[in-house]
Every structure is written in structure tokens, then in C-alpha cells.
XYZ file of C-alpha atoms in Angstrom:
257
model
C 139.635 38.743 88.175
C 138.392 41.716 90.440
C 138.622 42.313 93.947
C 135.423 43.478 95.555
C 136.172 42.546 99.210
C 139.839 42.656 99.413
C 141.295 41.895 102.806
C 144.257 44.084 102.056
C 142.407 46.724 100.130
C 142.982 49.588 102.636
C 144.597 52.910 102.383
C 148.144 53.095 103.853
C 149.854 56.172 105.408
C 153.136 57.412 103.622
C 155.390 57.829 106.618
C 157.574 60.240 104.746
C 155.019 62.597 103.549
C 152.075 61.926 105.689
C 149.998 61.460 102.682
C 147.499 58.616 102.232
C 148.447 55.968 99.756
C 145.494 54.556 98.152
C 145.195 50.739 97.685
C 146.044 49.504 94.175
C 142.270 48.431 93.852
C 141.626 52.188 93.347
C 143.452 52.034 90.035
C 141.473 49.051 88.596
C 137.686 48.961 87.691
C 135.559 48.172 90.640
C 133.118 45.416 90.029
C 130.403 47.838 89.373
C 132.561 49.933 87.039
C 133.426 46.996 85.157
C 129.715 46.028 84.433
C 129.216 49.640 83.237
C 132.261 49.678 80.869
C 131.696 46.182 79.577
C 127.864 47.104 78.823
C 128.958 50.160 76.968
C 131.277 48.185 74.749
C 128.555 45.554 74.091
C 126.214 48.332 73.006
C 128.844 49.714 70.545
C 129.014 46.166 69.077
C 125.378 45.983 68.765
C 125.245 49.395 66.903
C 127.653 47.830 64.426
C 125.599 44.686 63.965
C 122.458 46.616 63.515
C 124.173 48.855 61.057
C 124.959 45.634 59.085
C 121.335 44.992 58.785
C 120.680 42.560 61.798
C 118.423 42.913 64.870
C 120.182 42.466 68.324
C 118.585 41.751 71.565
C 120.661 43.701 74.126
C 122.493 41.565 76.639
C 121.286 42.018 80.234
C 121.651 40.481 83.600
C 123.624 40.793 86.714
C 127.462 40.536 87.290
C 129.185 39.040 90.093
C 131.354 40.450 92.832
C 134.321 38.111 93.765
C 136.143 38.064 97.203
C 139.884 38.733 97.208
C 141.235 35.247 97.688
C 144.946 35.701 97.011
C 145.880 34.284 100.285
C 142.539 32.198 100.782
C 139.629 32.775 103.001
C 140.087 35.633 105.611
C 136.610 36.285 106.880
C 134.764 34.078 109.085
C 131.539 35.761 108.238
C 131.888 35.014 104.445
C 133.241 31.455 105.194
C 130.046 30.622 107.220
C 127.958 31.914 104.271
C 129.942 30.828 101.257
C 132.515 28.367 102.483
C 135.281 28.603 99.937
C 133.174 30.065 97.076
C 134.546 33.288 95.871
C 131.242 34.869 94.683
C 130.127 37.074 97.470
C 127.231 39.153 95.871
C 125.408 40.297 92.680
C 126.322 43.428 90.849
C 123.105 44.854 89.135
C 123.107 44.712 85.525
C 122.258 47.856 83.423
C 119.579 46.030 81.548
C 117.072 43.273 82.573
C 118.242 39.840 81.735
C 116.889 38.828 78.178
C 115.418 35.484 77.289
C 117.668 33.185 75.367
C 118.370 34.218 71.836
C 117.036 32.203 68.914
C 119.627 30.435 66.720
C 121.410 33.063 64.552
C 121.812 32.643 60.666
C 125.217 32.148 59.435
C 125.265 35.760 57.975
C 124.086 37.152 61.457
C 127.077 35.201 63.216
C 129.570 36.460 60.786
C 128.264 40.028 61.290
C 128.557 39.719 65.049
C 132.169 38.235 64.801
C 133.114 40.945 62.413
C 131.822 43.724 64.594
C 133.116 42.275 67.713
C 136.548 42.198 66.181
C 136.406 45.710 64.606
C 134.869 47.351 67.611
C 137.251 45.583 70.137
C 137.352 47.429 73.351
C 136.084 50.659 71.726
C 138.825 52.618 73.231
C 138.086 51.604 76.743
C 141.070 50.403 78.695
C 140.856 47.088 80.216
C 141.800 47.864 83.953
C 141.444 44.535 85.580
C 144.043 42.861 87.783
C 145.605 39.636 86.564
C 144.965 40.096 82.609
C 147.380 37.825 80.716
C 150.077 39.982 79.050
C 149.289 43.019 81.109
C 152.559 45.107 81.587
C 150.956 48.105 83.246
C 152.612 49.680 86.067
C 149.944 48.582 88.652
C 150.414 45.107 87.388
C 154.192 45.219 87.684
C 153.875 46.726 91.260
C 151.502 43.911 92.325
C 153.514 41.110 90.980
C 156.759 42.627 92.659
C 154.799 42.819 95.924
C 153.747 39.207 95.602
C 157.366 38.136 95.189
C 158.538 40.221 98.135
C 155.664 39.051 100.322
C 156.535 35.355 99.637
C 160.053 35.982 100.788
C 159.213 37.980 103.954
C 160.117 36.352 107.082
C 157.034 37.133 108.901
C 154.810 35.801 106.065
C 156.822 32.452 105.924
C 156.440 32.038 109.706
C 152.802 32.787 109.380
C 152.385 30.128 106.626
C 154.262 27.533 108.522
C 152.120 28.159 111.686
C 148.901 28.042 109.651
C 149.939 24.799 107.897
C 150.814 23.148 111.213
C 147.311 24.182 112.542
C 145.537 22.740 109.542
C 147.548 19.508 109.952
C 146.696 19.146 113.593
C 142.961 19.428 112.589
C 143.431 16.805 109.898
C 143.155 19.184 107.086
C 145.425 19.566 103.970
C 145.735 21.861 100.995
C 144.148 21.111 97.713
C 146.588 19.682 95.155
C 148.174 22.453 93.184
C 146.565 25.242 95.316
C 148.695 26.893 97.935
C 145.725 28.498 99.892
C 142.682 26.410 99.345
C 141.889 23.743 101.935
C 140.595 20.383 100.492
C 137.024 19.377 101.515
C 134.485 16.649 100.510
C 132.932 19.143 98.068
C 129.563 19.375 99.779
C 128.452 22.898 100.843
C 128.205 21.790 104.431
C 131.901 20.522 104.586
C 133.160 23.464 102.461
C 131.823 25.755 105.140
C 133.189 23.532 107.950
C 136.590 23.517 106.442
C 136.453 27.199 105.631
C 135.695 28.218 109.271
C 138.518 25.933 110.368
C 140.938 27.558 107.882
C 140.013 30.970 109.196
C 140.323 29.667 112.818
C 143.888 28.513 112.058
C 144.891 31.790 110.435
C 143.553 33.655 113.450
C 145.601 31.598 115.738
C 148.712 31.968 113.543
C 148.574 35.761 113.674
C 145.403 36.983 112.166
C 143.614 36.141 109.076
C 144.428 39.461 107.408
C 148.189 39.350 108.041
C 149.502 38.182 104.574
C 147.152 40.637 103.022
C 148.467 43.387 105.151
C 151.972 42.372 104.464
C 151.215 42.271 100.778
C 149.543 45.709 101.079
C 152.574 47.277 102.758
C 155.012 46.048 99.830
C 152.539 47.435 97.327
C 152.220 50.802 99.112
C 156.119 51.089 99.324
C 156.343 50.775 95.531
C 153.363 52.961 94.811
C 155.107 55.867 96.368
C 157.670 55.852 93.631
C 155.124 55.618 90.824
C 152.536 58.048 92.205
C 152.442 60.382 89.166
C 151.632 57.468 86.813
C 149.037 56.051 89.184
C 147.351 59.440 89.244
C 147.290 59.601 85.401
C 145.793 56.113 85.591
C 143.123 57.198 87.930
C 142.236 59.955 85.646
C 142.127 57.564 82.717
C 139.854 55.235 84.697
C 137.593 57.944 85.767
C 137.249 59.218 82.181
C 136.449 55.691 80.987
C 133.717 55.248 83.424
C 132.128 58.494 82.673
C 132.260 57.733 79.017
C 130.636 54.502 79.558
C 127.837 56.191 81.370
C 127.340 58.571 78.453
C 127.253 55.702 76.020
C 124.632 53.830 78.222
C 122.482 56.882 78.584
C 122.603 57.316 74.787
C 121.361 53.752 74.568
C 118.244 54.348 76.888
C 119.709 53.198 80.016
C 118.209 54.964 82.905
C 120.425 56.947 85.393
C 119.105 55.035 88.218
C 121.103 52.047 86.731
C 124.221 53.846 86.372
């Protein structure tokens, strides 16, 4: 899951050194970078399939940018436009979307499966938040910050005030979800409910407050791992540049990179 419009994705000042600590989102692919890397991997899989003797129609189409919703809706502007829908905009693809592919022969299907497995990530790291089994330093920092935020007295008081406000407006949380407010399911009602949700958050201390508390706990840990994070930033930059080279080699115009 990626984080295009994260409420807490702001740089934080290191009080001890005066240095600016970048948000954790700087160490994961942006939505655009993820499209470039995934497209490069796809082209390398296609090369393998074509080497096996089959013609492949390159995948195309746009990606999606998702709003950071760790602590629910935080923007009245986005709430009025999208309600509770996390998709906020399109990310232009590197190739035009292709027509639906015809049915593949069993041999072609086997070739694609074999190539997908053999190429794998083609040496490109998966730098996305929340991947299952991710034990990276940035993921560990994030998970620690989640736990610390949930125990923070200011956060706990904020949640209590927010939930009381929701109850006073006749709203309740969706079953099994700690931050999504239940609605009838229609777009109109989702927008209505999302706006009331933000209104309650603002009256409880600000819609950005839990994101800011979370970001502060992240930043406090990041200071102790800056060398590792600097190396990660270099790794990410190199991966994106390599993806651009792969795409250029496959005829993708620079304007799409």
C-alpha cells in the first residue's frame, strides 16, 4: 500500500542537531516510482517470454495514487470529493492501455508462468509500506511508531473525544475497522459521513493530530538509524534510475518517465 497524500508525511526537525529528518515516505517508492519499477520488471518478463518464442502485448494503463488512511479521513477537501474512497488520482502509465489479450495457448501460459517465476523482481527491491514479511528497518520503525502512538496519552484522549463526537451525531465505526465510519454505502452518504468524520476530528484537536503524533515517534527512531536509511535512499534512487534505463531500452519515451 503506498502513501501519496499522507497527512503525517512531513519533514521533522531534529532538535539535537538542527538537521531536517525526512519523512519515512522518502524511503519507499512514491506512487510514480512504483509504476516505473513495476513496468520495468514487466518488460523484463516479456523479454523472457519472447525469447521462449511467444509474442507479448506490453501491459499498459494508469496506476492509482492512494490517500494515507492509517488514521482515517483527514481532509475535508478529499472527503467532499471522494468520501471514504482512498483513491485520489491517477498515476500516468508508461504505455497506453492495451486492448484485452486473446486467450493464450497452454504453452504460452506456461512460458509466462516460468518467466514470471524466473525473472522475479529482476533485482529491483520492493520498497512499499506494509508488505507481508517485510523485516526492513523502515518497516520496523513504522511498526514501533504505530504501537507507541496507540499508547500515547494525547492520542488516546483524541480518539475518545472523536468517538464521543461521532456518537453524538448518530455515527458509529464500521465493524472490524477502527477508523472508518459506517455509511449506507451510497456515494452521497459516504461523502456526508466522511465530512462529519473530519468535523469531529477537527473539534477533537485537529484531523492531522494522530498523523503528527505518529510522525514524531517515527522521526525519533529514524535519528538512530540514519546511516541505514541513507543507504536505503541510495538503493531506491539507483533502482528508479535503472528502471528508467530499462524502459528507455524498450522504447518508452522520456516524456513518460
